[in-house]
Structure formats: structure tokens, C-alpha cells
């Protein structure tokens, strides 16, 4: 008997040893080639917090300036840089990245996966975020930071005399970061849909994962309009294309639409992941499952959808028709319902549980008090007439900080206290936590509560000073003192997090006695889960028999790494049935290089050094291609892999069954959103002008119509190539792709020839500028499609793309579906619409 | 969990601050016009409702944490979530929505009694009144309107977005290049109030205000008649010298003083500058000393302003210029 | 290990009510925005308002259809177990049905809210 045990123990030790070897983290300077989610997640989160501290420091400077009336601590110019950078850094460099960082860190363990599906993409996203963030924040030390506010309204920001290089830094630096956010969104969606442990049906999926799914989906639809806005504004700043210049047919309001179609969902993108943390924390400290799981799911989905119908409530005072204001006012009220329902779910869970008092729960309760208050002022502001008064005043500053502190900072700090043992194996001090909480809670309210009144007393936002005789001084002074108290509280947390702690024995991995899967991950092992378990309950640690022991002893799937490869399980979307054993790529420097080159492309463009920009863009492309070539689509040495428990699953899948196909689909959904935003601009100009488009045949109708036909043919060839490949005709496959690439190139040439030969001058008026912007967009997409075709041809020659192992051509075909669709829509509009009006 | 204590402090803060006085010449809660009054009322209603909801949520949280789960045995969780999270908010929010929509301009059909055109400049206001004769009376940096009349403001801007806001009279409206926006206000109480630019508009956004004088119709008519007339010729020797300097040092390139050869359009019309309450768009009281300060330290008083500093003039000349300007009643 | 496999169909049905809300919202907004931008002085908005009421009726009817067809699956009253945390196809089914049903309710509220302005506001101002 004991021999058997001993034998088992030996086997287990050998398995663990092999896993350890495969998942070993690189050391020394090679650490920068790291891609593993636990390391990248740490870096991501820590960097985001560093930006929080930076942006918080700017806020303290602002509060110092406003502490007394007529203060001259900072100049007007510097103050304007301060509030611009505060908002920008908080939104783009802290709030969204910290969601991505935390999700990358804890999601795989929560789902029972060893890593996310595309670890290299996470690493690439991280490096992009770091480079872009340092570039944008660094500008303030050279007095070159943007001054246009985080909302960057033109014409102030398109006036190069008044906005300087700061605006370019904002536009290009943040576009770069937006790209990395979308990369993270793709990664997280595929992770939640396809990397759940076997048996983790959608109704057993942890609530955090549901929220991640909703939020990542929202990023996909919210960020692209802003990217289009950045594209148009940079075209105006660099080349004087008049998109926002009313003298040449542009309209500054268009930017506001694009910005807030992004900006309002953004608020919920920030809020939902934090309430998701509460949805994990509350059940743990109530020591019972969440009450009303489905309510949370429906609230998350409902909030996600409704949040896209609110954007105009940031534009209530721009003079839009009352009817439009009414629609947005109504939707803004409606969104309060799902938001509120989540709160009551948490309360009900606490009521029916046996509450264990703790620091995370204290932060959670504080969050609730603050958030509900901010939500209630939000209900006020959503009523258009009241907003006429409160808009752009300190009342709004107060409101938004109540929602963001209650909906983001406090829940996140609850999360920090809760997940600190998960991330480091040690607990933060409860005593310090309480002190920090009360300092922050009191400091926060002292800062922001008085702002409601300064706002209603007529104090506008974004003022660098104010006069002494209008009854704002005491309120402002209290706010400034409160900010210091808050900062003191935050420092306590910071010191507690950073101070060296005595290495205590591993707290059994589960110090809060939580019920969810992530607490089984082995913190000191980079492979995370010892084995990928079968899930039968939402809180498997609480309710599945012998669960912890079975996992620790490797009694489920993939307890071993006998092939010497990093592996995790791919499962089906609804039922989480094992479908494939995915080989996950390991450390590489390519992602770091790709991010550096891409960063250089954006940074050089800021300074209008076009040759260096082009050179870097080329290097970026080359690096990404070599990353794809070496890291994806690998043909495995065998077809099937024994994953344990008498199950064999394939090692290679292509088409809709593969994670790569899903990633392409999701990326292209975001890309399509961007394209539709661009087309929205076209029709937006049409609604406000009687001479847009100016008349038929303005842009080389025949060229464009011809181009549309060529693109359709290129797409057909690609489709044909995929069929021929599956049917086993490699020569036909390659010929079809050659034809497709040639047709694609001809299509690009023809579409550029249209406006070129019609002598359309994009600086003359907004119509030619819009036509050129659309044509260039489509031309770039078609060209990328051609590069993809060439890639497939090369793969086929290299023997890496065969009839059986054909995921590249599947993904490229999928790309072409989208590219062809947008080309046809764009060109048909440009050709036909001028004749219709 | 010391939730109870927090509640108490918060309530005291909230109502203490709120009630003890939101008075002032620019407080939205001390209304002097119909629109502002409706909105202030709406605010107080919403505040009371919000206070009740907030307390309810806090008490529910407190009870949920403090009392054992057996206390809530009689409450069905689904029903609790449904009633407090869906039914109750749907009714309240629906009611608020209907009430507030009735306050929108599109739901009113009030006729405007007079039109005032205001253009937002960096960082001052170009104002023009439609006189009974039909021609425009140009002024700047001050709004005068009769009480008990519906005034329609036509709001524009040549280059940068601004927002026109008189808190005691009602809501704000943006001034957007390429568009003309309309704002109707109905002042009811005579008095002198303040307005500001609410939309961030560049470096000196903080220094872009204006006084608002609400007066009786008769007073207003008399004022408009005066405003329409040409500038009064300077009386004192100092003012005569000031006028000479005004014409010779370049002021007239940007400013208009009707009845003289100064016809510049870049800066504010100064025909009746002496009758205005402030210098520099609502930031300094209109006294000789402040006018001198403005002329000498323009860029310090209002950073990045387009007007150059006239510090090449010696102090006597500055004084004479100020005498001329303040004499333009 | 054999289990009844859910189809993607139910997931799409779950999102359908919110999608109808979004389409309804867009239709109302786009119609009003184009009309008011092209004809700002238009005096009588009643054709637009009737159009909005019609679209609202259709949207509510659509959501109601989804709601009633889901109700059949759900078979549940408020005093039952709200958790759906068992590992059975039946529970998964009822979970999806419950979420769909509640989303129907939310969507109807959203649709009706958005239609209210059309009932109150009569001009493009």
C-alpha cells in the first residue's frame, strides 16, 4: 500500500518537475523576454499603479493651486497641462490598463487555465502600454504636455499655434495605447470563451469572467471610434485636412460625437471590472454563494449595451435638438436600473451569509456608500435640463469622482487587499488597512463633497484660479485639505504593499477560505494550476469533494508536460467540453522589439520625421511577421495528445474551432467598428451640409467602381484558394493566392487613382478630405490583406501550411471577408451616394 | 463596520452645507430667473429623493452585515432585488424623466421678446443688441437685459468653443464655431449677477466672465438708447490727452470707439467702456487704477491674452489713457 | 461524460432583446437627427413622432415575443431557487432563460423610456 503511495508520489514529483521545467521563467536580462501571464500581469498592474501615483501627484498640485483664491503657485499654462495629463493618465494609463493587468494576472487561474491563449500578445500589449505611457507622461517634464483637456476638443486642439506638440503627443501616444487595449480585449475574450476548465459551463463561470467578457466586448466597440477620431484629427494637424474646421465645411461637433461614443462606455469599462472584484469578494466574506448570479450577468450585459446609448449626455449643452437630448436622457436614466440591481445583489448576499469582517470587505462597504452617492448625482445629471446648470462645473467633477472612487478605486483597493496573498503569498496588514481606509474615506469625502456646492455656486471646471469674493474659498480649501488626507491614506497602502515582509509559510494558498478556483493556483510555481480540473460547481473549493487534494495531486487533466511544451486546454464556448490541447508559445524578445518599433513609428510621426516613421513601420511589420512565422501555426509532431482521464484531444485545429480564428474574428469586429465610425463621419457631414457630397462624379467614379470589382475578385480568389487547399490542390491553392494578391494590388492602385486623377485636394474642403480618408483606410486594409496572402504563399512553400494544417488560410480568408465588405461598402458609398442626393 | 457613524457625518455635511447658504450673485441655487428657479426646485426634489435612497442602501448594507441571516428569513432575495433594484427605480426614474423633459426648450413654445447676439472670443464677449430701430447696438463684456422678458441669446464663436452661462438665470449653452445656438432665459429679479465661460477655451479660460445687469424695462430702454449713441467726447485735459494716445499708440487698430476714427474689430468695442462694471471681461472692477493695471500688466492679469502690454507708456500717459477710457460713459 | 450540448442559438437569443433596444434607439435618434438637421425650422413633427411610436410598438412586440417564448423554458416563480448552480443541462437552460427573460424586461423599460421624449417634445428646438 505505502509502496503504491510512494510510487504515486514519485510520479507526481516527476510530473511537477517537468511542468516546472517547461514553464520556467527566464532569468537575468532575459526576463524581458517573459510572456507568462503571472509575470506580465504583475508588471502590467504595477505599471498602471505607477501611473496612478503620477496622475494623483498632478491632482495634488492642482488642489494646492486651488486651495486659496488668486493663487499663483503654478501658471495658467502649467495648470492646463496638469488637468489634461491628470485626466488622460487616469483614464488611459491607469483605469483601463489596470483592468487588463489584473485580468491577465488572475483570469487564467480563475478559469483553470495555465495561461491566456496568446501570451505573446499580452506581452506585446504590455510593452506598448509602457512605452506609450512613458512617452505621454514624460512630455510634462519638458513643458510639452497637451493642454487641450483629456477630451481634446477641437478647434482648440487643431489650432497648432495654441496647442503645440502636446496635442500630437496625445493623439499618437494614446492611439498606440488604444491599440494595446484592443489587443488585451481580444486576448481576454478568447480566454473567457475558450480557455475555461472542462465542465465550467457558462452558468458556472465565475462572475469576474463574465464581467471581463462584457468589458472586453465593450472595449472592442468603444475604442475604435476614438481611433478614427485620432486619425482624422492627426490628419488635420499634420496635413491641414479640414475635418473639424467649420470654415472649410468641417465641424468641431463631429469630434465630440466620436470622443464620447468612446468616452461614455469607457466609464463603464472602468466601473464593471471593479464591481466584478466585489462580486468575487463579497461571497467569500459572506461565506456563501452569490445570491442572484443571473441578476449579475444580466446587469453586466444590460449595462454594457445601454452604456452605448448615453454619449450625448456629455453634449447636452451643444445645442442639439431637444428630441435628441430626450432620447439620451432617457437611456441615461435607464442604465441606472441594471447598475443599481448589482448593488442589491451584493447586499442580499451579505444579508443571507455569515459575514466575516475583514479589510477587503471594509473597502467594499465604503465603495458601496460612495458609488451609490455618485450614482444618484448621476441620475440628476442625466436629466438634460438639470445638466444645463451643472454641466462643466465642479458639480460634475464631484459626481465623476464619486462614481470613479466608489466604482473603481475603492473596489480595486478591496481587490488589492483580497488578491495580495494570491499574487505574493503574503497578507497585507489588517491594522494598516483600516487606518488607510478611514483616512481615504474621510479624505475623499472632504475633497469631493464640497465640490457639489462650489459647482452649484457657479464654479466652472478647468479654471486655474478663481476670485476671492464669490463664496468658493472655504469649499476649495476643505477640498484641498481632504486631498492631502486622502493622499496620506493612499501612502499607507503603498507602504504596506512595498514594505519587505517576513517570509511566512505559504498561507495554504487560500487565506480567506474562498470558494473559487483561482485560490488553488500555486503562487510559487509559474505553471499555476497543478492540473486542469473538472468543474461541477461555481465554488468548487467549497462544494466539490476532495477537490483541493485532487488538484494538488494532479488527478485531473494535463498533470504533466511530457512533450516539453507549454500546454493548456481549449474547451467549447457553452459547455466547456475539451476540444483541443493548445500549445502555448514561450518567452521571446520579438514582442518587445515589435512594441519598440511600433512605438518608434508613433513617436517619430509626432515629430513629423516621416522617413524614420516609415522605416520604423517597416521594421514593425517585419518583426510581427517573424513573430507570426516562428510562434504560430506550428504543425505538431503528432495529431492527438493524451490529456489524462482517458481522453485524447487534437493538438491542431483550424477554422472556427481554433482560438486564432476567434481572435481574428474579434479583432476584425473591432476593426469593422472603426470603419463604420469613419463612414458615420461621411454621413454626419451629409446631414449638416446641403452640398455634401457636392455632386455626382466627384471622385473618379469609374476608378472606384473598378476597384470595388477588383477587391471582390481578390476576395473570391482567396476563398477559392482555401477550398483548393482543403481539397488537396497545392498548386491551385498557390495560383489562386497569387491571382488574389495581384488583384488586390490592382484594386489598391485603382482606388487611389480615383481621387488622384479627379484632382481632389484634401486641404480645400471637407468633402475631398473625407473621400481621401476613407480611400486611404480601405487601401491600407486591402494592402494588409495582400501581405497576408503573400504570407500564406510563403508558408505553403515552406511546408508549414498544408491541406490538413491550414489555420493561416482560414484566418486570412476571414480577414478578407471583413476587408472586402468594408471596401465594397466604402467604394459603393463614394460612387453611388453622390448620385442619390 | 462603523457605517452608522459615517452616515451621520455625511448627512450633517450634506445638509449642513447645502442649507446654510448657497447664496451669491452666481449661485444656481439662488435663482433670479424662471429657468433657474425651476431647476433649483428640481434639484431640491432630487436631493431629498436621493438622500432617502442613499440612506436606505446604507441601512440595508449595515443590516446585512450586522444581523444574522435568520433575520432576513422572511424576505425572498429575488423579490428584494426585483423590487428595490427594478420596480422602484423604474417608477422614480420614469417620473423624473417625464418631469424634466417638459423643461426642455423643445417642449415650450414661449416667444422671445428680444434677441441678444453674443460671440465668444478668446477671452472676452462680443455682444450686440437688436435695437427697436432694427440696427445692431454693439457692446462687449457685459449683458444688460430687462426683467420679466424672455430674452433669446444667439450664441456663436469665430474660432474656439466657449459656453455662455449665467447661473442665477438658467442653464448654459455652448458657443461653437460654425453654428449658431439659441438660449432663452426669463429673468425675474432685478440685480447685478455674474456670468462665466463654462467650456474650457484655452489658457485664460478661468478669466472669462461678465457682469449681468437685470433692470426694469424702462431702465433698460434708456440704457440701450445711450449705448446706441456715439461716444461722448473727452472732457478733462487728461482725458483729451488720453484720446490722443489712444489714437496714436495703436489702440484703435483693434478697438472701436464710435464717433471717433477708432474702428478696429479685433478687440472689444469701447464706445461706452466707462459705463461698464468691469475691466478685462469680468475680472477687475472698472476703476482707473485697474484700467492702468490692465494696460501695464495685461499679460499678467490675463495670461496669453492677444492684447499687447502698453508698458512703454510712462505712468502719466497710462493714467491719461485710463481717464479717457473710464470717461466713455 | 455525455451531456446535452447547448447550441449557440440560446446565447444569441439572450442578446436579442438588448439588440432590439439598440436598434430602436438608433432608429429614433437617427430619424430625429436627420430630420432636425435637414429641416431645422419644421413646425410639425407629428409624422416623425408617429414613426417613433410605430417603431416602439414593433420593438416592444419583438421583445415580448422573445420573452414569451423564453417563459415556456423557464417555468419558474420568484420564490424558487435563484441560483442555477447545478451542473445539469436543465439548469443551464433555465439560467439562460432567466437571464433572457430579465433582459427582456430591461429592454422593454429601455424602449419605453426612449419613446417618452417623442410624446412630450414637439419641435426641433
XYZ file of N, CA, C and O in Angstrom, chain A residues 43 64 91 97 124 214 255 261 264 319 385 391 414 499 537 600 707 709 720 750 794 798 804 811:
96
model
N 3.610 42.993 -13.878
C 4.209 44.199 -14.469
C 3.125 45.193 -14.857
O 3.216 46.385 -14.590
N -3.385 72.128 -4.632
C -2.581 73.149 -3.953
C -2.829 74.512 -4.597
O -2.988 75.522 -3.903
N -7.389 57.958 -17.039
C -8.280 57.176 -17.888
C -7.519 56.161 -18.737
O -7.856 54.992 -18.767
N -5.766 50.135 -18.289
C -4.678 49.146 -18.156
C -4.733 48.343 -16.859
O -4.374 47.166 -16.863
N 3.198 41.907 -25.725
C 3.253 42.999 -26.686
C 2.408 44.177 -26.199
O 2.837 45.338 -26.223
N -17.838 40.944 -20.880
C -18.649 42.110 -21.256
C -17.746 43.319 -21.497
O -17.876 44.032 -22.495
N -16.006 65.640 -33.665
C -15.050 65.090 -32.699
C -15.752 64.738 -31.394
O -15.504 63.688 -30.799
N -18.669 58.732 -27.954
C -19.106 57.352 -28.239
C -18.096 56.408 -27.598
O -18.431 55.336 -27.097
N -18.212 57.566 -23.115
C -19.131 57.107 -22.096
C -19.027 55.625 -21.793
O -18.916 55.257 -20.629
N -26.386 72.429 -28.058
C -27.416 72.971 -28.925
C -28.054 71.955 -29.853
O -28.648 72.317 -30.857
N -32.247 69.085 -18.540
C -32.361 70.471 -18.059
C -31.480 70.731 -16.839
O -30.862 71.790 -16.738
N -23.561 71.129 -15.912
C -22.536 70.724 -16.866
C -21.308 71.634 -16.782
O -21.434 72.842 -16.646
N -10.026 47.162 -2.466
C -10.539 45.931 -1.849
C -9.898 44.739 -2.533
O -9.465 43.777 -1.877
N 6.539 47.415 1.572
C 7.493 47.123 2.647
C 7.899 45.654 2.577
O 7.100 44.797 2.188
N -19.153 22.952 -10.034
C -19.844 23.931 -9.196
C -19.189 25.292 -9.350
O -18.015 25.380 -9.710
N 8.248 53.537 -31.868
C 9.078 54.480 -32.621
C 8.290 55.060 -33.784
O 8.382 56.251 -34.075
N -12.249 49.446 -58.891
C -11.515 48.964 -57.728
C -12.370 48.020 -56.893
O -11.899 46.976 -56.435
N -14.701 46.091 -57.914
C -14.751 44.790 -58.590
C -13.460 44.005 -58.346
O -13.480 42.805 -58.072
N -11.421 30.842 -52.900
C -11.147 29.699 -53.775
C -9.869 28.987 -53.330
O -9.812 27.754 -53.273
N -6.193 51.201 -58.147
C -7.370 51.809 -58.762
C -8.090 52.718 -57.766
O -8.545 53.802 -58.114
N 4.074 31.961 -48.820
C 5.386 31.615 -48.277
C 5.289 30.420 -47.342
O 6.128 29.504 -47.387
N 7.125 26.798 -47.674
C 7.974 26.299 -46.593
C 7.438 25.008 -46.000
O 8.022 24.461 -45.066
N -4.048 19.789 -44.412
C -4.593 19.492 -43.090
C -4.325 20.617 -42.100
O -5.151 20.932 -41.258
N -7.731 31.944 -41.392
C -7.753 33.269 -40.763
C -7.643 34.386 -41.793
O -8.285 35.420 -41.670
